[in-house]
mmCIF file of C-alpha atoms in Angstrom:
data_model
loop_
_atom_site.group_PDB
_atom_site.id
_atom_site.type_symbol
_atom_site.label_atom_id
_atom_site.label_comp_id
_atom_site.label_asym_id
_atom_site.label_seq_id
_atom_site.Cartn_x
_atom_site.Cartn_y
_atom_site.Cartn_z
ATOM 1 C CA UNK A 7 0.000 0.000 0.000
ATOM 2 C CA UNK A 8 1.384 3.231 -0.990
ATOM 3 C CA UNK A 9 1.434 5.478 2.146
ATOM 4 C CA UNK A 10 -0.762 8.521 2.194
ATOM 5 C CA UNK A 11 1.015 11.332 4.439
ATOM 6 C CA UNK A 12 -1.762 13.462 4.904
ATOM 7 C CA UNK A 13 -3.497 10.739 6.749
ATOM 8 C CA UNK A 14 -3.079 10.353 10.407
ATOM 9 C CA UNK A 15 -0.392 7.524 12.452
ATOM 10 C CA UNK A 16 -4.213 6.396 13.845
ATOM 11 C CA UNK A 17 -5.691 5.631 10.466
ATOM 12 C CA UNK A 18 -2.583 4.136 8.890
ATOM 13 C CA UNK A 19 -2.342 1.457 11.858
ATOM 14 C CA UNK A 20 -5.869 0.736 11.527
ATOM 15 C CA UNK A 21 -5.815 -0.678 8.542
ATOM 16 C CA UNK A 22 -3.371 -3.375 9.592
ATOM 17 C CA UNK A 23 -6.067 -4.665 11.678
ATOM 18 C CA UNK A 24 -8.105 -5.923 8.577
ATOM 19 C CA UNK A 25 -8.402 -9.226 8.721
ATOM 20 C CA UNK A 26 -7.893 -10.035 5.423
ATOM 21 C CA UNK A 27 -4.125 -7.816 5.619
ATOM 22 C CA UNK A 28 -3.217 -9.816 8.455
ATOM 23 C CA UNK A 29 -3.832 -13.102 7.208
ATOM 24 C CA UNK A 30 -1.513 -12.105 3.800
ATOM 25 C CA UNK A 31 0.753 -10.862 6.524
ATOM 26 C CA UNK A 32 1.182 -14.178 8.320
ATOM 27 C CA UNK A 33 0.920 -15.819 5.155
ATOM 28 C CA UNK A 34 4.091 -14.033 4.213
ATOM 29 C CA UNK A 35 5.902 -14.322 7.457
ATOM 30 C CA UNK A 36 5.414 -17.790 7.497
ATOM 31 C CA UNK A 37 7.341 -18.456 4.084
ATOM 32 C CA UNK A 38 9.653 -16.306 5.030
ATOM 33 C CA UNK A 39 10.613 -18.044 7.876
ATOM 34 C CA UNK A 40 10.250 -21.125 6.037
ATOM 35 C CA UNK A 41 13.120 -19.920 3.715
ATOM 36 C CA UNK A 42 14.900 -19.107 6.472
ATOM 37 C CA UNK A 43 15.161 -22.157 8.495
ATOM 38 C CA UNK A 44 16.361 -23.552 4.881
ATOM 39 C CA UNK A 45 18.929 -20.624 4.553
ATOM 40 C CA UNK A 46 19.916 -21.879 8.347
ATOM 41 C CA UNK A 47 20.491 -25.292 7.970
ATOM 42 C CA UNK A 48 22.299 -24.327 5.128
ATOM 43 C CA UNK A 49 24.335 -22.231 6.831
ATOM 44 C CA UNK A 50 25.288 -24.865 9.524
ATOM 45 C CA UNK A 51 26.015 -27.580 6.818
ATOM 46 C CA UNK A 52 28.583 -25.142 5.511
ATOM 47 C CA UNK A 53 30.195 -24.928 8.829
ATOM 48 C CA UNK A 54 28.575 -21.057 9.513
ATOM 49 C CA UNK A 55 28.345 -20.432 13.021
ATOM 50 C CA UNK A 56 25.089 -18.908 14.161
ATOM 51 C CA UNK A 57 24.954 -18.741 17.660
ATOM 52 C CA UNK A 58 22.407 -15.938 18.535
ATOM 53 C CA UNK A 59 20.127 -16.397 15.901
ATOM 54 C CA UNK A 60 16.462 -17.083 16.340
ATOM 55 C CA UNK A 61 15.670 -20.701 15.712
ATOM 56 C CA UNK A 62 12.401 -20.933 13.808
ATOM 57 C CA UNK A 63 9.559 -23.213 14.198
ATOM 58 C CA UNK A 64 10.546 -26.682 12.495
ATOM 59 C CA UNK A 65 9.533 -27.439 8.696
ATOM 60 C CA UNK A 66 6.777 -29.348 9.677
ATOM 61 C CA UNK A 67 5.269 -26.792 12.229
ATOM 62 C CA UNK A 68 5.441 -23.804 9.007
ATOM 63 C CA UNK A 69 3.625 -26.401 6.539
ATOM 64 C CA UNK A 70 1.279 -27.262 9.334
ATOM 65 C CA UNK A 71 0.209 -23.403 10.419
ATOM 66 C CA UNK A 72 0.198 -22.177 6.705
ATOM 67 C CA UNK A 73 -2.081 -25.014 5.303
ATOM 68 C CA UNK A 74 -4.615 -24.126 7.911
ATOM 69 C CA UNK A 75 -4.180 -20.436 7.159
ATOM 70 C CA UNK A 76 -4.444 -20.600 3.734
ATOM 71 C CA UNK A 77 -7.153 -22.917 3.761
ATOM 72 C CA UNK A 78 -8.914 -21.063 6.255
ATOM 73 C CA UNK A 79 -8.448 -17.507 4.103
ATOM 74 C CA UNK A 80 -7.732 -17.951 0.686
ATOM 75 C CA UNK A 81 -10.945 -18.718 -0.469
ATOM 76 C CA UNK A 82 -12.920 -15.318 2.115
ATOM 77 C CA UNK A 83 -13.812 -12.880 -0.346
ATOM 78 C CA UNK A 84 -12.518 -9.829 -0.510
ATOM 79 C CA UNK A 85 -13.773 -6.773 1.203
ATOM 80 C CA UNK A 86 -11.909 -3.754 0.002
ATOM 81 C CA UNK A 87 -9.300 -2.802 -2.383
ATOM 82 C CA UNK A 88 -7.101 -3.343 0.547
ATOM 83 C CA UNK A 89 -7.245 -6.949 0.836
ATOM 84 C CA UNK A 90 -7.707 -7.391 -2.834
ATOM 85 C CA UNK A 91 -4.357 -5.513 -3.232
ATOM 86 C CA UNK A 92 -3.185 -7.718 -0.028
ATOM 87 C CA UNK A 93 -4.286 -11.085 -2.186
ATOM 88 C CA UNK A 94 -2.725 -10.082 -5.301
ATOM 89 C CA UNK A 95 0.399 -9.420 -3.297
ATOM 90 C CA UNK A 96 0.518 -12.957 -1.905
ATOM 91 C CA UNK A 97 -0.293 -14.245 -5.536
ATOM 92 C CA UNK A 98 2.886 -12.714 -6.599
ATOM 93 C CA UNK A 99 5.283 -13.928 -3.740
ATOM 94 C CA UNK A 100 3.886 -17.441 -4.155
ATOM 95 C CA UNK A 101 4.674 -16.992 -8.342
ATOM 96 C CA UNK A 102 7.638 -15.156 -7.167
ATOM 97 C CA UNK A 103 9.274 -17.638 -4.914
ATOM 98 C CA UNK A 104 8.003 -20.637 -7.878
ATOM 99 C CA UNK A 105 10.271 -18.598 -10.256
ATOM 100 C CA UNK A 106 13.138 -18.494 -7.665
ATOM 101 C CA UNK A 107 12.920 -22.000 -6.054
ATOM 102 C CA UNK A 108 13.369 -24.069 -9.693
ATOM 103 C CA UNK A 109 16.999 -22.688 -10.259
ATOM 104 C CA UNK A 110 17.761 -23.259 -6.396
ATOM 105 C CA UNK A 111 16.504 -26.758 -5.599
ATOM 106 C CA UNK A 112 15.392 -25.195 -2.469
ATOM 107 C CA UNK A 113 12.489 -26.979 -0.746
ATOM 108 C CA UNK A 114 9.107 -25.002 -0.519
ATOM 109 C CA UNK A 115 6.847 -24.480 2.157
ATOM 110 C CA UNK A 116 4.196 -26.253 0.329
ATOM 111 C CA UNK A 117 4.250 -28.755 -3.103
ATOM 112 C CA UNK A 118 4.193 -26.420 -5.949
ATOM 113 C CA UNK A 119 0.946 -27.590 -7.002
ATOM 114 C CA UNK A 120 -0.609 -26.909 -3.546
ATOM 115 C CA UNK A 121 0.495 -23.534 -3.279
ATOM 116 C CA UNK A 122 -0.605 -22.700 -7.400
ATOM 117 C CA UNK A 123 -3.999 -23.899 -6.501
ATOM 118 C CA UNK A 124 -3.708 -21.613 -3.519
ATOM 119 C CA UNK A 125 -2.473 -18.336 -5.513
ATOM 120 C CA UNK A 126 -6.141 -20.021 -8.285
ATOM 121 C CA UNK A 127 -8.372 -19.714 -4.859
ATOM 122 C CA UNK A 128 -6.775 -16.364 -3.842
ATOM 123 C CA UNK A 129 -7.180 -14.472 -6.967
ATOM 124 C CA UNK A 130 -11.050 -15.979 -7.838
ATOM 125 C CA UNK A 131 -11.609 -14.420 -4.113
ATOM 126 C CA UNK A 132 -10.227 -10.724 -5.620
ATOM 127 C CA UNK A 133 -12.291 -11.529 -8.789
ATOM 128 C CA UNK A 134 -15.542 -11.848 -6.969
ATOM 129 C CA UNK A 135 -14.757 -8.260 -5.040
ATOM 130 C CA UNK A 136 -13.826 -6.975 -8.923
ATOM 131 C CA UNK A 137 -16.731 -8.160 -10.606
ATOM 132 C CA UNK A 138 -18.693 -6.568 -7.787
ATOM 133 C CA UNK A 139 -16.950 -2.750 -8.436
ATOM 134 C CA UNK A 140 -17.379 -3.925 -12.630
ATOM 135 C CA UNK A 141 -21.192 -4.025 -12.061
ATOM 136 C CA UNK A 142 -20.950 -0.691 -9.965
ATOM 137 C CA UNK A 143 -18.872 1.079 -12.190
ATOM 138 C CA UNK A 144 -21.208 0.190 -15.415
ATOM 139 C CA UNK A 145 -24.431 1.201 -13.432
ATOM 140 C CA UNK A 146 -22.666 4.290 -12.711
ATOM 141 C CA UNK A 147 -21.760 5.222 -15.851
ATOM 142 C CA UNK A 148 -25.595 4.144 -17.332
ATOM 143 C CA UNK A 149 -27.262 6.176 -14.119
ATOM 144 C CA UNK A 150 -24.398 9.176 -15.882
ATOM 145 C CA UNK A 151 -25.752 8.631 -19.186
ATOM 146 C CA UNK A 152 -29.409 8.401 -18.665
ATOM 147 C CA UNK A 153 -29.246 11.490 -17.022
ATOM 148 C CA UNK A 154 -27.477 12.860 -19.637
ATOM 149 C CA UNK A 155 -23.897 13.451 -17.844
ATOM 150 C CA UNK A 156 -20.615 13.236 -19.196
ATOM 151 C CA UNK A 157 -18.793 9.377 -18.717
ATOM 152 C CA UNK B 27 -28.503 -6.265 -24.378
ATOM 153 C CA UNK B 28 -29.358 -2.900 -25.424
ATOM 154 C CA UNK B 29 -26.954 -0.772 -27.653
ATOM 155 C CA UNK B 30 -25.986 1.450 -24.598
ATOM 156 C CA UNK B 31 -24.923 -1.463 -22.392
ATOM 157 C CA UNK B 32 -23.253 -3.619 -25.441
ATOM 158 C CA UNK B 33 -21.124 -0.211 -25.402
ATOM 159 C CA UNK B 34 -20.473 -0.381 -21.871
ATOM 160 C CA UNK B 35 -18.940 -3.734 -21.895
ATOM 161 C CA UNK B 36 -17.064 -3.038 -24.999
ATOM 162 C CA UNK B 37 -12.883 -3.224 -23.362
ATOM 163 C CA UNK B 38 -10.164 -2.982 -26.353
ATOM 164 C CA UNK B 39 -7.653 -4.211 -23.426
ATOM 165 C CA UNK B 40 -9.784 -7.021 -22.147
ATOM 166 C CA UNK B 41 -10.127 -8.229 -25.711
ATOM 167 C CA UNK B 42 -6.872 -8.590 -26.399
ATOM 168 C CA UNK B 43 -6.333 -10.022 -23.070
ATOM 169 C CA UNK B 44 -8.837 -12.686 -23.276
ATOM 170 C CA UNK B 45 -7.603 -13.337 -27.160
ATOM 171 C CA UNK B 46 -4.075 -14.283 -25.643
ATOM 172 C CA UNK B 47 -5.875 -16.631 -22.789
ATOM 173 C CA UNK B 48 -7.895 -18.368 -26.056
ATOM 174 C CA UNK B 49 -4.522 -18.828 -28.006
ATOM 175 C CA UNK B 50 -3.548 -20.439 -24.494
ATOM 176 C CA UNK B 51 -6.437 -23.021 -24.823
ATOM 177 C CA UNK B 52 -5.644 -23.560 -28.382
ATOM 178 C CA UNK B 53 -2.891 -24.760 -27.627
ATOM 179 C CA UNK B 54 -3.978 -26.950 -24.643
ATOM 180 C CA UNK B 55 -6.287 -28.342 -26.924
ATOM 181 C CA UNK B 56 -3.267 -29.307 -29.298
ATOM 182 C CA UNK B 57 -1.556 -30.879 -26.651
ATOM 183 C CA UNK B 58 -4.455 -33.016 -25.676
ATOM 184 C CA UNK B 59 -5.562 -33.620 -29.389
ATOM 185 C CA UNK B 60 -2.232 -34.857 -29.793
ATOM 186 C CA UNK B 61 -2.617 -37.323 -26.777
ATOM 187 C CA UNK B 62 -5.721 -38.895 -28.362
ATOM 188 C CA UNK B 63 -3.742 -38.927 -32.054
ATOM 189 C CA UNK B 64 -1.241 -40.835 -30.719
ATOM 190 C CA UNK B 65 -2.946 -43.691 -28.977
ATOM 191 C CA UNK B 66 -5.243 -43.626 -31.950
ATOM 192 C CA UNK B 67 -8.532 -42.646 -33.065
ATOM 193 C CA UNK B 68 -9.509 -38.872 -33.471
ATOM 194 C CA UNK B 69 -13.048 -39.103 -34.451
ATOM 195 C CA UNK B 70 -14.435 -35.519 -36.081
ATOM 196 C CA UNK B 71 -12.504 -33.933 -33.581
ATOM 197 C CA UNK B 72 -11.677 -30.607 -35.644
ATOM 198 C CA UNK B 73 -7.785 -29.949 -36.513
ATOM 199 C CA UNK B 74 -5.104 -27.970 -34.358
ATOM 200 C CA UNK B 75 -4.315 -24.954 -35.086
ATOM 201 C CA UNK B 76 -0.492 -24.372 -36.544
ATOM 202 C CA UNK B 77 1.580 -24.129 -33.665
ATOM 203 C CA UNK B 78 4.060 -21.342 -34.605
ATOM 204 C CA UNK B 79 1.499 -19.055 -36.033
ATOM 205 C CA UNK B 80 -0.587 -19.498 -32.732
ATOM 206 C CA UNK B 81 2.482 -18.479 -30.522
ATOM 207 C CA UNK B 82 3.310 -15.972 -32.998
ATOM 208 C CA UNK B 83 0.063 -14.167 -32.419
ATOM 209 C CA UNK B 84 -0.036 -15.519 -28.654
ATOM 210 C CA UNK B 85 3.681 -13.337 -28.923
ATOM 211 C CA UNK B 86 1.931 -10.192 -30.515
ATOM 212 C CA UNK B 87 -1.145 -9.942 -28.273
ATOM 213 C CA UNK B 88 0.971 -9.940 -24.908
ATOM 214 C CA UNK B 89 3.761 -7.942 -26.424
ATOM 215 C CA UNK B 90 0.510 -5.220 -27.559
ATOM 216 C CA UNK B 91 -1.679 -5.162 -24.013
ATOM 217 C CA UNK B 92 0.652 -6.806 -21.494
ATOM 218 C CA UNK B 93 2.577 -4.075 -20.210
ATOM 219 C CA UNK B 94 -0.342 -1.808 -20.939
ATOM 220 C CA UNK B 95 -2.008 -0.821 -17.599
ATOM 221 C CA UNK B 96 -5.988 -1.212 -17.173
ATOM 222 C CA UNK B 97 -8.172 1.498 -16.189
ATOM 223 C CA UNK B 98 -11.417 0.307 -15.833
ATOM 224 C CA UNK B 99 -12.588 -2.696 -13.626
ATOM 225 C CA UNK B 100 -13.371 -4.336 -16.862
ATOM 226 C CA UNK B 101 -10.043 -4.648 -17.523
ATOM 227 C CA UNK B 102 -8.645 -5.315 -14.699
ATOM 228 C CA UNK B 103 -10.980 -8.850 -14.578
ATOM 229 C CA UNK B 104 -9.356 -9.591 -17.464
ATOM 230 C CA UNK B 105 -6.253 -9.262 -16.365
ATOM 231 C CA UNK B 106 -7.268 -11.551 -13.173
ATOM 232 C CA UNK B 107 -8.655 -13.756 -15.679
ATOM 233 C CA UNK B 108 -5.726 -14.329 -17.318
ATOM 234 C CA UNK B 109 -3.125 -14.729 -14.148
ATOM 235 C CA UNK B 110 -5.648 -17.671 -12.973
ATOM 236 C CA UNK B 111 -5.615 -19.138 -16.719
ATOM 237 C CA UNK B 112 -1.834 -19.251 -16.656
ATOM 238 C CA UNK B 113 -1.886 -20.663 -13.017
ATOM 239 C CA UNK B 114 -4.050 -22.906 -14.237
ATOM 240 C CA UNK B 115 -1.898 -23.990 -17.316
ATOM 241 C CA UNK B 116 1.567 -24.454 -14.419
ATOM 242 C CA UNK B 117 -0.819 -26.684 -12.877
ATOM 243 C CA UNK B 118 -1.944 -28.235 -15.440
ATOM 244 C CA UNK B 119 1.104 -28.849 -17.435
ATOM 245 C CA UNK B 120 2.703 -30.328 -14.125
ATOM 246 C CA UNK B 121 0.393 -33.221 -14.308
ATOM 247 C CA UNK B 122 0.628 -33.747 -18.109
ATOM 248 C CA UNK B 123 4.663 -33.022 -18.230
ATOM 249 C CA UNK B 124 3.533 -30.543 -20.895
ATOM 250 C CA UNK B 125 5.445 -27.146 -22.123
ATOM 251 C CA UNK B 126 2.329 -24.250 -22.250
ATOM 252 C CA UNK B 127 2.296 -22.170 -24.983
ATOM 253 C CA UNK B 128 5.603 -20.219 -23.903
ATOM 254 C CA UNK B 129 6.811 -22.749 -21.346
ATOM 255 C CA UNK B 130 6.827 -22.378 -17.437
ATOM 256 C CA UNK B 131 9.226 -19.486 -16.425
ATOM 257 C CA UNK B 132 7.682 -17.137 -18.413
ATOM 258 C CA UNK B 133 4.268 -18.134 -17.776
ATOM 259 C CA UNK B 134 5.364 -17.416 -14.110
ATOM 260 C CA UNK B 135 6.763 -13.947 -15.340
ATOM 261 C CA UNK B 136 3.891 -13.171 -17.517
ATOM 262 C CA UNK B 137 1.510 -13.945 -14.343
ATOM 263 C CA UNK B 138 3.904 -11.086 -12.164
ATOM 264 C CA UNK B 139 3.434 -8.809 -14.740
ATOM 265 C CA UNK B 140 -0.446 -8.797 -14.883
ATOM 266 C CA UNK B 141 -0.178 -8.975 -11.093
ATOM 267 C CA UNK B 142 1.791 -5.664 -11.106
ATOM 268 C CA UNK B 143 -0.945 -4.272 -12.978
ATOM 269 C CA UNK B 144 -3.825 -5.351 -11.016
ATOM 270 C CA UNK B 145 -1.682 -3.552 -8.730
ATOM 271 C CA UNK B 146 -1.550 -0.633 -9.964
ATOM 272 C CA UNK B 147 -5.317 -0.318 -10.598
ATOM 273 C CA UNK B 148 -6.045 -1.698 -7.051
ATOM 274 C CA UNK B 149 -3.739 0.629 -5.272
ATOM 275 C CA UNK B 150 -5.171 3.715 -6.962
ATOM 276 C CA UNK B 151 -8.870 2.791 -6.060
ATOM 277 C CA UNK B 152 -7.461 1.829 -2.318
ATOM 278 C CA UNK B 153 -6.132 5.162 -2.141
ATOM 279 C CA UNK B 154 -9.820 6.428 -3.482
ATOM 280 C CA UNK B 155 -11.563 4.137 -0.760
ATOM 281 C CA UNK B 156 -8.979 6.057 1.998
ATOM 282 C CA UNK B 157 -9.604 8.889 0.668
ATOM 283 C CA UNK B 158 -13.398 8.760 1.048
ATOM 284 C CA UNK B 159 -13.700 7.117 4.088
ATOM 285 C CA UNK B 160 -10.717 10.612 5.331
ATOM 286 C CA UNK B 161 -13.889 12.629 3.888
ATOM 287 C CA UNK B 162 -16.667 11.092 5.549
ATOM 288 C CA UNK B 163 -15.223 11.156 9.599
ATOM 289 C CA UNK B 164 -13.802 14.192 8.776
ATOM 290 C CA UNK B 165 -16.017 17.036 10.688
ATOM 291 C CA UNK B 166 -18.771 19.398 8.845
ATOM 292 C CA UNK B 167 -17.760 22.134 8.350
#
């Protein structure tokens, strides 16, 4: 979201308490600490000592707790343009981190196909919210016209 | 439909969009004609269309509306439309150990770009929604 200064700290922040932001949040935070708990072990098999860094949830924990997210979420529709910008956002780190992970080898936080048909269910929840602001836009624009007002 | 509301629907972008997603299926329907041909019988199924000129066109239509960035929500469905098609294709193509039309990384980049610009059109009507909701708690003056 591109940050609007001449709103206030209060309204800013209160937009991080949609529902819909934080689940993309979490969403996020979980595959990022999935990558890094692969960047980690990496790490150690190449000898790298670590010592005070955070040791994330296990593999199998991160899978776990974003299956149930995702399957809890992805398919809510969408609200706002807020969470339909927040779902389109997740699409793209899920295509993102597809296009990445094939010339890595790295291991993914889900199978590919699982998280695809994720990033299917998250953007048919943005297209119901878009068909909805379609019809709104074109009755608009004929309430305009009938009463003879510019488009 | 009436003349007025045929009008309304009519979306230069979103055509070409949705042309590129039916060159897509064209060439789905190659691959899968091409399954049938080889373990036999076709029946009146109707002929594929030539490969190269499909991704030749397929080539042209992203290259012309692709990068172009949608201003109405009419477009911007079609843009949706198309990210799920080519999702859909990944997925699809991982179970048949298939190439899609343009093969798998740049399906993936051709999904990020019409994600950037559903973006683009999201973010500005976010910024509208703020800015309305700014006006309405903000006190009569």
């Amino acid at each position: 979201m591109t940050i609007d200064k001449t709103a206030s700290l209060a309204d800013q922040l209160s937009s991080f308490k949609d529902p819909q932001r934080r689940f993309v949040v979490e969403a996020m935070m979980l595959r990022a600490e999935h990558a890094y708990r692969e960047a980690q072990q990496r790490a150690v098999q190449y000898g790298i000592n670590l010592p005070a860094d955070p040791d994330p949830p296990s593999f199998g924990e991160l899978t776990e707790r974003y299956n149930k997210l995702m399957e809890e979420w992805a398919p809510e529709s969408v609200t706002d343009a807020g969470g339909a910008l927040a779902y389109s956002d997740l699409v793209a780190a899920i295509v993102w981190s597809e296009l990445t992970s094939s010339s890595e080898g790295n291991c993914r936080i889900v199978s590919t196909e699982r998280d695809l048909g994720y990033a299917l269910e998250l953007l048919a929840s943005a297209r119901r919210w878009l068909n909805e602001q379609d019809i709104a836009d074109v009755s608009r624009e004929a309430r305009l016209a009938g009463k003879g007002g510019a488009i | 439909m009436s003349t007025r509301e045929e009008e309304a629907m009519r979306d230069p972008l979103g055509a070409g969009i949705y042309q590129a997603i039916a060159c897509r299926f064209f060439h789905n329907y190659a691959v899968i004609r091409d399954y049938a041909a080889r373990r036999g019988d076709v029946g009146d199924l109707p002929s594929a269309l030539d490969h190269a000129a499909l991704r030749q066109r397929y080539d042209r239509l992203i290259e012309e509306h692709l990068l172009e960035r949608p201003d109405t929500a009419t477009s911007v469905r079609a843009f949706i439309d198309f990210a799920a098609c080519v999702l859909f294709d990944l997925k699809l193509n991982e179970i048949l150990i298939e190439s899609s039309i343009v093969g798998s990384e740049r399906d993936l980049e051709e999904v990020l770009t019409a994600i950037q610009r559903i973006g683009d059109w999201v973010n500005k009507k976010e910024l509208a929604e703020f800015a309305a909701k700014l006006r309405s708690a903000a006190p009569a003056t």
